PDB file of C-alpha atoms in Angstrom:
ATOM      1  CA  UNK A   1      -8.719  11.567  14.048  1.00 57.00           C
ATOM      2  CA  UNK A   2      -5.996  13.173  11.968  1.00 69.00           C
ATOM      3  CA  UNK A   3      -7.639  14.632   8.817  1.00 85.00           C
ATOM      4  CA  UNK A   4      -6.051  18.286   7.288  1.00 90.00           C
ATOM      5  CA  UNK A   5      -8.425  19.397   4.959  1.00 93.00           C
ATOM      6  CA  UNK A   6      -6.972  21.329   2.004  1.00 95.00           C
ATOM      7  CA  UNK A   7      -8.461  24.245   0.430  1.00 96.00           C
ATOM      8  CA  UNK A   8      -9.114  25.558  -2.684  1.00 97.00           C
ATOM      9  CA  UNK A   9     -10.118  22.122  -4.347  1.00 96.00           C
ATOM     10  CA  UNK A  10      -8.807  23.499  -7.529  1.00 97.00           C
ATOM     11  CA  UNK A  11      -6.140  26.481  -8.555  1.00 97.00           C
ATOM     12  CA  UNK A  12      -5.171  27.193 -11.907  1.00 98.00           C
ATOM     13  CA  UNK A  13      -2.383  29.758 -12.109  1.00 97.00           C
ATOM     14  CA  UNK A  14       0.203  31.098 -15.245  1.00 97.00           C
ATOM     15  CA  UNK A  15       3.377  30.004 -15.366  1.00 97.00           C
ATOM     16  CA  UNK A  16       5.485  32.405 -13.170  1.00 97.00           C
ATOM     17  CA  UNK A  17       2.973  33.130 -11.040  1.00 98.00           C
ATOM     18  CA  UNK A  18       2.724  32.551  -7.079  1.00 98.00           C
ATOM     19  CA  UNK A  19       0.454  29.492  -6.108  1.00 98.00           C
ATOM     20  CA  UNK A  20      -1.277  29.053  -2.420  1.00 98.00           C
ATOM     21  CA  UNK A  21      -3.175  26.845  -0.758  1.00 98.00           C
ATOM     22  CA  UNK A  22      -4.274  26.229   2.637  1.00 98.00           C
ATOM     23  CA  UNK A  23      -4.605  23.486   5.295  1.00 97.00           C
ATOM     24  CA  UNK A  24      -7.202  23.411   8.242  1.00 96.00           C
ATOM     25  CA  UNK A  25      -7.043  20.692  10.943  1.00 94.00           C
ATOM     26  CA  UNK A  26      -9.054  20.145  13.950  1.00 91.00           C
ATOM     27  CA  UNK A  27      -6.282  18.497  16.669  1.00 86.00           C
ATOM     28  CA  UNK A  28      -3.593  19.481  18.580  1.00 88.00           C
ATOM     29  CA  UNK A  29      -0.327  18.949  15.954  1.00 89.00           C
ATOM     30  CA  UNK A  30       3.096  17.755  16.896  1.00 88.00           C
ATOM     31  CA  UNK A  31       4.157  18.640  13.378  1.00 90.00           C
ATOM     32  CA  UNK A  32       2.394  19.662  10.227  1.00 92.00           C
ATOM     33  CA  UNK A  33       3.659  17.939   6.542  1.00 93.00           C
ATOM     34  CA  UNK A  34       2.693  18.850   3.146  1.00 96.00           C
ATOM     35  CA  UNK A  35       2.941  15.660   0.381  1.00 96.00           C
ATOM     36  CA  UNK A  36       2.563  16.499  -3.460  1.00 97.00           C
ATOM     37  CA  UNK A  37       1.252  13.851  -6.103  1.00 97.00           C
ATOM     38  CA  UNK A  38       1.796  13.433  -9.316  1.00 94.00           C
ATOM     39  CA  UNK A  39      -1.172  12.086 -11.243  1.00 87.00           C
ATOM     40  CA  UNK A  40      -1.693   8.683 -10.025  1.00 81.00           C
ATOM     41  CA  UNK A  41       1.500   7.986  -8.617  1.00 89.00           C
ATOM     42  CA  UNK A  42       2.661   8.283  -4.803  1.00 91.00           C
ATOM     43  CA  UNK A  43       3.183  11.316  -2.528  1.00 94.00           C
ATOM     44  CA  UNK A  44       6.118  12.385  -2.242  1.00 95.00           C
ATOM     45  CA  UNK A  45       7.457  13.988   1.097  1.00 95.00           C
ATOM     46  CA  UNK A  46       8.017  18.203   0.790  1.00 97.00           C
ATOM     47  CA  UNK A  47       8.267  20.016   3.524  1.00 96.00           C
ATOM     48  CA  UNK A  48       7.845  19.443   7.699  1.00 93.00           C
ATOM     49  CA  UNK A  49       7.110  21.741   9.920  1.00 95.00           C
ATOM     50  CA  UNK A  50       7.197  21.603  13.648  1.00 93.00           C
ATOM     51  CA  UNK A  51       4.564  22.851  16.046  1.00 93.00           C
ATOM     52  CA  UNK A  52       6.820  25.258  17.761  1.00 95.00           C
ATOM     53  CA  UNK A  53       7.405  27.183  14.226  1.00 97.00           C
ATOM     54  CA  UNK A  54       5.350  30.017  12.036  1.00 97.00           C
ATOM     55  CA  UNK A  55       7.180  29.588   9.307  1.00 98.00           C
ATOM     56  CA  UNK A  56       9.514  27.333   7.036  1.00 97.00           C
ATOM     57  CA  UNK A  57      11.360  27.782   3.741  1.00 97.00           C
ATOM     58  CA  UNK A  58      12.456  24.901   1.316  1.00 96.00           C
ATOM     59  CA  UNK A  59      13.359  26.693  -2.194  1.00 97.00           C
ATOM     60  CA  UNK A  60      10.497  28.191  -3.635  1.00 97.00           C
ATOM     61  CA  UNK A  61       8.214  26.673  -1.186  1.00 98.00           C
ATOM     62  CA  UNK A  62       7.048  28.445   1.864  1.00 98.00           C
ATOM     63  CA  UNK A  63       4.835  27.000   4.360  1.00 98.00           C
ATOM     64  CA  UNK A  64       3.071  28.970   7.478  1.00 98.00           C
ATOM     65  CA  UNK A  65       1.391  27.498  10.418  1.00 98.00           C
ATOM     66  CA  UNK A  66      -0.842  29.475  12.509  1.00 97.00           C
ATOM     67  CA  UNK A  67      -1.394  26.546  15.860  1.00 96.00           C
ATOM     68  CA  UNK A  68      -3.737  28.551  17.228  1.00 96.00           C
ATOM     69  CA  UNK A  69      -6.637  28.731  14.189  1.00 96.00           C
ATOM     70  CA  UNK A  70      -5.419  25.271  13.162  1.00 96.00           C
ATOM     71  CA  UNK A  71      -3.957  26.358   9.836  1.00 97.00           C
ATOM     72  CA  UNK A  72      -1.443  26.211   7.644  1.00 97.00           C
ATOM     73  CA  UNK A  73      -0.586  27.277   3.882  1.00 98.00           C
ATOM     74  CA  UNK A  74       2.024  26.132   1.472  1.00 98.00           C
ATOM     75  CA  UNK A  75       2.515  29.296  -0.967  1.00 98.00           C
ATOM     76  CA  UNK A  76       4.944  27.943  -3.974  1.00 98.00           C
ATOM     77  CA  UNK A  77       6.791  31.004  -5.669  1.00 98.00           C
ATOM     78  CA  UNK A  78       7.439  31.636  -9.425  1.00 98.00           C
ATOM     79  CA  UNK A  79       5.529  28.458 -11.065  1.00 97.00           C
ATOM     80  CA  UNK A  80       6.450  26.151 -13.368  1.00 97.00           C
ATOM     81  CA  UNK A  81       4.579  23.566 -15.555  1.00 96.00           C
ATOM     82  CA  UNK A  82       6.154  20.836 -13.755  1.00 96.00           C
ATOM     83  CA  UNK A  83       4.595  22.298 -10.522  1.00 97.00           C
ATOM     84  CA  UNK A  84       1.131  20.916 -11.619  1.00 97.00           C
ATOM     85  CA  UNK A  85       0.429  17.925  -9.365  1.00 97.00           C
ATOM     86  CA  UNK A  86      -2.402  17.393  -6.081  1.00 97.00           C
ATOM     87  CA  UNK A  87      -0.950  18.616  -2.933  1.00 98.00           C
ATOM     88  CA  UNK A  88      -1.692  17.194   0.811  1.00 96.00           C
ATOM     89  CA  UNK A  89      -1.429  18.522   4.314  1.00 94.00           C
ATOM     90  CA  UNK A  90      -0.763  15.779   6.640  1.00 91.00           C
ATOM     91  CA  UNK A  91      -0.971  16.822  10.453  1.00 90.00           C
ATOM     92  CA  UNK A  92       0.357  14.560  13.156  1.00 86.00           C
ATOM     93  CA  UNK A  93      -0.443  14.804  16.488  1.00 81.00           C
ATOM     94  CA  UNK A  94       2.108  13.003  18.377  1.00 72.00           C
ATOM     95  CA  UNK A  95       4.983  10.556  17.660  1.00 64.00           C
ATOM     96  CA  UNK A  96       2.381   7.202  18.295  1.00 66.00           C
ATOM     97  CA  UNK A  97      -0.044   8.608  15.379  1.00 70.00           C
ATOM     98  CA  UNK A  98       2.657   9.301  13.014  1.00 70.00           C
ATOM     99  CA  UNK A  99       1.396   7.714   9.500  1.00 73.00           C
ATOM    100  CA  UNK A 100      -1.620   7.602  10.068  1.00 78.00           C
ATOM    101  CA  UNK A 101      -3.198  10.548   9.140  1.00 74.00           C
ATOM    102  CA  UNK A 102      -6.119  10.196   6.712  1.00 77.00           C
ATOM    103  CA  UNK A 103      -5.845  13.125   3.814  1.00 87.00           C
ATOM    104  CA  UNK A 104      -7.894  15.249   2.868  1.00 89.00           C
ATOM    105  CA  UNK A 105      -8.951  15.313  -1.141  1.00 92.00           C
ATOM    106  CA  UNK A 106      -6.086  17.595  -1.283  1.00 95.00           C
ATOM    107  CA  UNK A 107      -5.667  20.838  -4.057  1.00 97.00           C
ATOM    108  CA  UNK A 108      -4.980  19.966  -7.498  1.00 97.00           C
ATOM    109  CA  UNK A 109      -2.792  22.587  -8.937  1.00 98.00           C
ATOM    110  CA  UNK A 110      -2.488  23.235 -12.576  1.00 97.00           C
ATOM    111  CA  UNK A 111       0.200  25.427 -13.805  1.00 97.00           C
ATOM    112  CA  UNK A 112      -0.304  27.051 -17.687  1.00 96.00           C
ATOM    113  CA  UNK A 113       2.422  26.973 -19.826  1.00 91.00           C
TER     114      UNK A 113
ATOM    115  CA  UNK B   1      19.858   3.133  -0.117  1.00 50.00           C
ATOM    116  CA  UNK B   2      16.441   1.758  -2.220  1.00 66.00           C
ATOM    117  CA  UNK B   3      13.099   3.814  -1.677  1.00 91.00           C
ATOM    118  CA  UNK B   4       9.681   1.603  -1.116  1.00 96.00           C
ATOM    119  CA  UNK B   5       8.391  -0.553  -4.131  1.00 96.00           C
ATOM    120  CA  UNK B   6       5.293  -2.170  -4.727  1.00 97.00           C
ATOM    121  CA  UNK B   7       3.765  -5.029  -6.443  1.00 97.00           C
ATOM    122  CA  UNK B   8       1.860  -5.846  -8.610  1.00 97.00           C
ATOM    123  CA  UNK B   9       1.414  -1.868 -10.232  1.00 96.00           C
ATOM    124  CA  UNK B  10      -1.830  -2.528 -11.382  1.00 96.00           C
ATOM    125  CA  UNK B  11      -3.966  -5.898 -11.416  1.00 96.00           C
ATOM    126  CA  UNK B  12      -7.864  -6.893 -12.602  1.00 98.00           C
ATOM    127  CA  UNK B  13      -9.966  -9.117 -10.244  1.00 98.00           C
ATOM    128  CA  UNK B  14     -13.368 -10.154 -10.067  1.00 98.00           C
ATOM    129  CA  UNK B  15     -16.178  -9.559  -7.157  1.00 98.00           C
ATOM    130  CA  UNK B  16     -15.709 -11.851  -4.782  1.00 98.00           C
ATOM    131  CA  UNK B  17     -11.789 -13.300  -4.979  1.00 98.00           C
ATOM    132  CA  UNK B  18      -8.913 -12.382  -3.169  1.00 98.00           C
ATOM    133  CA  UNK B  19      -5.725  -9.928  -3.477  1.00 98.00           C
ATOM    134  CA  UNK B  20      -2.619  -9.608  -1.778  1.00 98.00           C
ATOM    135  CA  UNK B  21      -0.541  -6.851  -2.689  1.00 98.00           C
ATOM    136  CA  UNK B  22       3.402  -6.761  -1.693  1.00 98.00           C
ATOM    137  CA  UNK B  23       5.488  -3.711  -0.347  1.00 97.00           C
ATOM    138  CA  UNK B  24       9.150  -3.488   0.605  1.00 96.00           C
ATOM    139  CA  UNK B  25      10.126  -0.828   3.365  1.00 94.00           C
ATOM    140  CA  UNK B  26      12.599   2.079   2.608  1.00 92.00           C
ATOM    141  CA  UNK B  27      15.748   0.598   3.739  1.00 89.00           C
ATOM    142  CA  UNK B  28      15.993   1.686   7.542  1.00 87.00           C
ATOM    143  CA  UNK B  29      12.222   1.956   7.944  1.00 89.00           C
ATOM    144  CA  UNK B  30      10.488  -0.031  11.124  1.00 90.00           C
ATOM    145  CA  UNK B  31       7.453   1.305  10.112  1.00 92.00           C
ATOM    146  CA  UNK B  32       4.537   0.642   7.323  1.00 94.00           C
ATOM    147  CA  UNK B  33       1.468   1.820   6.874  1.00 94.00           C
ATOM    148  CA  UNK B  34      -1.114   1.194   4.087  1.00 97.00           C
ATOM    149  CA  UNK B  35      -3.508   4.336   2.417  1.00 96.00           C
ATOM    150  CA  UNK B  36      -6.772   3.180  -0.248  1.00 97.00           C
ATOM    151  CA  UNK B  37      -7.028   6.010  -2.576  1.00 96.00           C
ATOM    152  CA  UNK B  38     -10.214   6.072  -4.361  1.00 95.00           C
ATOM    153  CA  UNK B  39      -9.829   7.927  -8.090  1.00 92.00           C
ATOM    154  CA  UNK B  40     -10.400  12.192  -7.255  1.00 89.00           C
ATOM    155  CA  UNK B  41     -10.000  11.665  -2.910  1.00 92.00           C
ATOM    156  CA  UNK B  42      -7.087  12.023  -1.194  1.00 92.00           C
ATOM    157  CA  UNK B  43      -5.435   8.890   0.451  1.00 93.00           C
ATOM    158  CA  UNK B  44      -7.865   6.898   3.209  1.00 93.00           C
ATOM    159  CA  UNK B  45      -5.575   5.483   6.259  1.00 93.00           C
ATOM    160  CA  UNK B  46      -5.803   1.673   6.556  1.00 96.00           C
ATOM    161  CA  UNK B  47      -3.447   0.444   9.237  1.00 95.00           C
ATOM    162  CA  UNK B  48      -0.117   0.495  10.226  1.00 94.00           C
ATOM    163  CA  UNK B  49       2.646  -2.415  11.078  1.00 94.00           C
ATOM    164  CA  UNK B  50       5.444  -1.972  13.227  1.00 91.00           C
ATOM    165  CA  UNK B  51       7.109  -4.568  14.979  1.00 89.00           C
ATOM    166  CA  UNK B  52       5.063  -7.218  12.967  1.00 92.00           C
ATOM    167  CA  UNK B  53       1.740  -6.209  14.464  1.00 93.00           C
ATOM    168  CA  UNK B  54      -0.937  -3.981  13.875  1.00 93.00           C
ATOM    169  CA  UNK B  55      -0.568  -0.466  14.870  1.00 91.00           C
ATOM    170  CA  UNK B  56      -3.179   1.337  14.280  1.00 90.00           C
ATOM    171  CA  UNK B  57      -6.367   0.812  11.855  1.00 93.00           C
ATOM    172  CA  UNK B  58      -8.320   3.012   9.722  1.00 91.00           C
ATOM    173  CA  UNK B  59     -12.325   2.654   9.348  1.00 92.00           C
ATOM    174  CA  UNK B  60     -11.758  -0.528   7.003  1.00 96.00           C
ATOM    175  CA  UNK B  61     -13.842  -3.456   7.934  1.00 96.00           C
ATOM    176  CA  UNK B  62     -11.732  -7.037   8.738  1.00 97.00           C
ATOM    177  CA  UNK B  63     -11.472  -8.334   5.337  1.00 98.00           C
ATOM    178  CA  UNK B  64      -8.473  -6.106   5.069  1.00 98.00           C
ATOM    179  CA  UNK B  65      -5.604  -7.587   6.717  1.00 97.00           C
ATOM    180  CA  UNK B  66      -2.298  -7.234   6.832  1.00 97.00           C
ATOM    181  CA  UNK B  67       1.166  -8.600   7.844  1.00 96.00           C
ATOM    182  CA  UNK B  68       4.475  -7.368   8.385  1.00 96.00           C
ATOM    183  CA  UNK B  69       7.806  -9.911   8.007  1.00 94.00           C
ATOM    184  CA  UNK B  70      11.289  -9.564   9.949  1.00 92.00           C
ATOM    185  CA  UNK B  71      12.718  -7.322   7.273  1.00 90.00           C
ATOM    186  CA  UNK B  72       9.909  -5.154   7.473  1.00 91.00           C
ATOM    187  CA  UNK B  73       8.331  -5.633   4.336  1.00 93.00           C
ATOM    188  CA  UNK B  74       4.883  -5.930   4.566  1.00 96.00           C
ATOM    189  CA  UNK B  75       1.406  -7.430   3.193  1.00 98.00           C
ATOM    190  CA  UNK B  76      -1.431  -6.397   2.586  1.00 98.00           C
ATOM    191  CA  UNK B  77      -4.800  -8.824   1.641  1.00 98.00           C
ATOM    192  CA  UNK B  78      -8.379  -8.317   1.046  1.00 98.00           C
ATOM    193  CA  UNK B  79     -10.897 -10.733   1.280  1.00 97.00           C
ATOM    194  CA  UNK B  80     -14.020 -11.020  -0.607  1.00 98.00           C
ATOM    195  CA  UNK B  81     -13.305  -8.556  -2.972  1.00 98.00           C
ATOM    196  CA  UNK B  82     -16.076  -5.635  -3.761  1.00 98.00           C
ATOM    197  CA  UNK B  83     -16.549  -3.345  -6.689  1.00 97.00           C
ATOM    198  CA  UNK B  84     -16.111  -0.211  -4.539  1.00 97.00           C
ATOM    199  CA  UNK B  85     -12.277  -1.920  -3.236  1.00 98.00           C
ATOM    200  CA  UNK B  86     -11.430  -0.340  -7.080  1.00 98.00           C
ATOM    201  CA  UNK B  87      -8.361   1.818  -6.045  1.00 97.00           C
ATOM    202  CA  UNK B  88      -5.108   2.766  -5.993  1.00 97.00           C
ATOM    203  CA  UNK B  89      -3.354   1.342  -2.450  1.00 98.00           C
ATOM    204  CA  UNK B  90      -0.251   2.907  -1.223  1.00 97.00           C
ATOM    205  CA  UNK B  91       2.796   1.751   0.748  1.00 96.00           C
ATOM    206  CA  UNK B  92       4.442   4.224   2.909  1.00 95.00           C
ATOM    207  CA  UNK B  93       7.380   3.596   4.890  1.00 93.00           C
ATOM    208  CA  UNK B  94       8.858   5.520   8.048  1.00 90.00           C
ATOM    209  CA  UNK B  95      11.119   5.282  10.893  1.00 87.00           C
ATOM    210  CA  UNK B  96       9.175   5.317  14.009  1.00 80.00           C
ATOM    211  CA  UNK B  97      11.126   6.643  17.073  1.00 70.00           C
ATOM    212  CA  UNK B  98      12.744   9.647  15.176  1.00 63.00           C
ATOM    213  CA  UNK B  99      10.272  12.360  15.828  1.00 62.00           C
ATOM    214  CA  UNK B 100       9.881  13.706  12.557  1.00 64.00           C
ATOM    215  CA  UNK B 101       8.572  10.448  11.194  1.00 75.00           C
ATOM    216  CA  UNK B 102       8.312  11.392   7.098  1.00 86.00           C
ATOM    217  CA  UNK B 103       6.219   9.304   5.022  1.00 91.00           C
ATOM    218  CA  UNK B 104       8.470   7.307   1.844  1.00 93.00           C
ATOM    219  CA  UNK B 105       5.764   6.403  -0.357  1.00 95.00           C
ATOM    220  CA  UNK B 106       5.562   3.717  -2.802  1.00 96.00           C
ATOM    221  CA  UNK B 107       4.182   4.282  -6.822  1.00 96.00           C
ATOM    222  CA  UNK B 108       0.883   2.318  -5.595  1.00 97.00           C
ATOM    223  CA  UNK B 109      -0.921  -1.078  -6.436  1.00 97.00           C
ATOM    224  CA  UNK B 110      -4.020  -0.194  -8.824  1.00 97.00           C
ATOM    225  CA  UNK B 111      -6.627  -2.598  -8.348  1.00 98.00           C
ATOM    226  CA  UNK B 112      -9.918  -2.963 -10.340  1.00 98.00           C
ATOM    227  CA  UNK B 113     -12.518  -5.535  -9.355  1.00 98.00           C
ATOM    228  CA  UNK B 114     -15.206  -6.129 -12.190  1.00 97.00           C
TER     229      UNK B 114
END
């Protein structure tokens, strides 16, 4: 099945600060997407990136992907407050399995004023 | 352009009745699929819709079934309600046949059964 699983579970960071987290997956991707969430609202698209790229930029958002250990990590430069939300990996395997990936329990992200 | 909205936002049932919660497609979307999001987890695949039939189901047993109308807005209804179907259910649209095929997700139905 498509499952990322998102690690650390938790990261607490200062304002201004870099944060990262990291997405493992056990299939062979088409593309790889990251989804944020605010608290118990929906996710909301951030970044896609294909198979056939190691890296992607999207204002302070950078996001990685490493095809052949099944990774990927979203690193989100200079921090704000407004940054603190649960972030997903979502990888897709082919254009017939797009939507449904199950997510993982994603990292929740909490940025210090 | 409108993005996806669901109804009801949140709703209180007892063990045992029914629920049908509503979602209408991004407009352009051909494609819905349906997440149960248990409080602390990340969101659990259900099943998809396109073309008005199932495409694709999760590890959710038959009481949850769905339906998808011309316009692409879709349904989705479970039976014989249990305390653990407590959740928040998501809606997310997409436009199957593009490639990239980004998610549009709705604000969510939260439904607790007592």
């Amino acid at each position: 099945s498509q499952q990322g699983e998102e690690d650390p579970q938790a990261l607490s960071i200062q304002e201004g600060e870099n944060a990262t987290m990291n997405c493992s997956y056990k299939t062979s991707i088409n593309n790889l997407q990251w989804y944020r969430q605010n608290s118990g609202r929906g996710l909301v698209h951030l970044i896609l990136i294909r198979s056939n790229e190691r890296e992607k930029h999207s204002g302070r958002l950078r996001v990685t992907l490493d095809t052949s250990k099944k990774s990927s990590s979203l690193l989100i430069t200079a921090s704000r407050a407004a940054d603190t939300a649960s972030y997903f990996c979502a990888p897709t395997a082919n254009n017939t399995n797009a939507g449904k990936s199950t997510f993982g329990d994603g990292t929740t992200l909490t940025v210090k004023p | 352009e409108t993005g996806v909205t669901q109804s009801p936002t949140h709703l209180i049932k007892t063990r045992g009745q029914q629920v049908t919660l509503r979602c209408s497609s991004q407009s352009g979307h051909n494609t819905v699929s349906w997440y149960q999001q248990a409080l602390g987890q990340g969101p659990q695949f259900i099943f998809q819709y396109y073309r008005e039939e199932e495409n694709g189901r999760g590890n959710f047993p038959p009481r949850f079934s769905g339906l998808q109308f011309p316009n692409y807005s879709s349904e989705l209804n479970v039976n014989a309600l249990e305390l653990d179907d407590s959740a928040l259910y998501l809606c997310a649209s997409s436009l199957k046949g593009t490639g990239a095929n980004v998610l549009t997700f709705g604000a969510g139905s939260r439904l607790t059964v007592l």
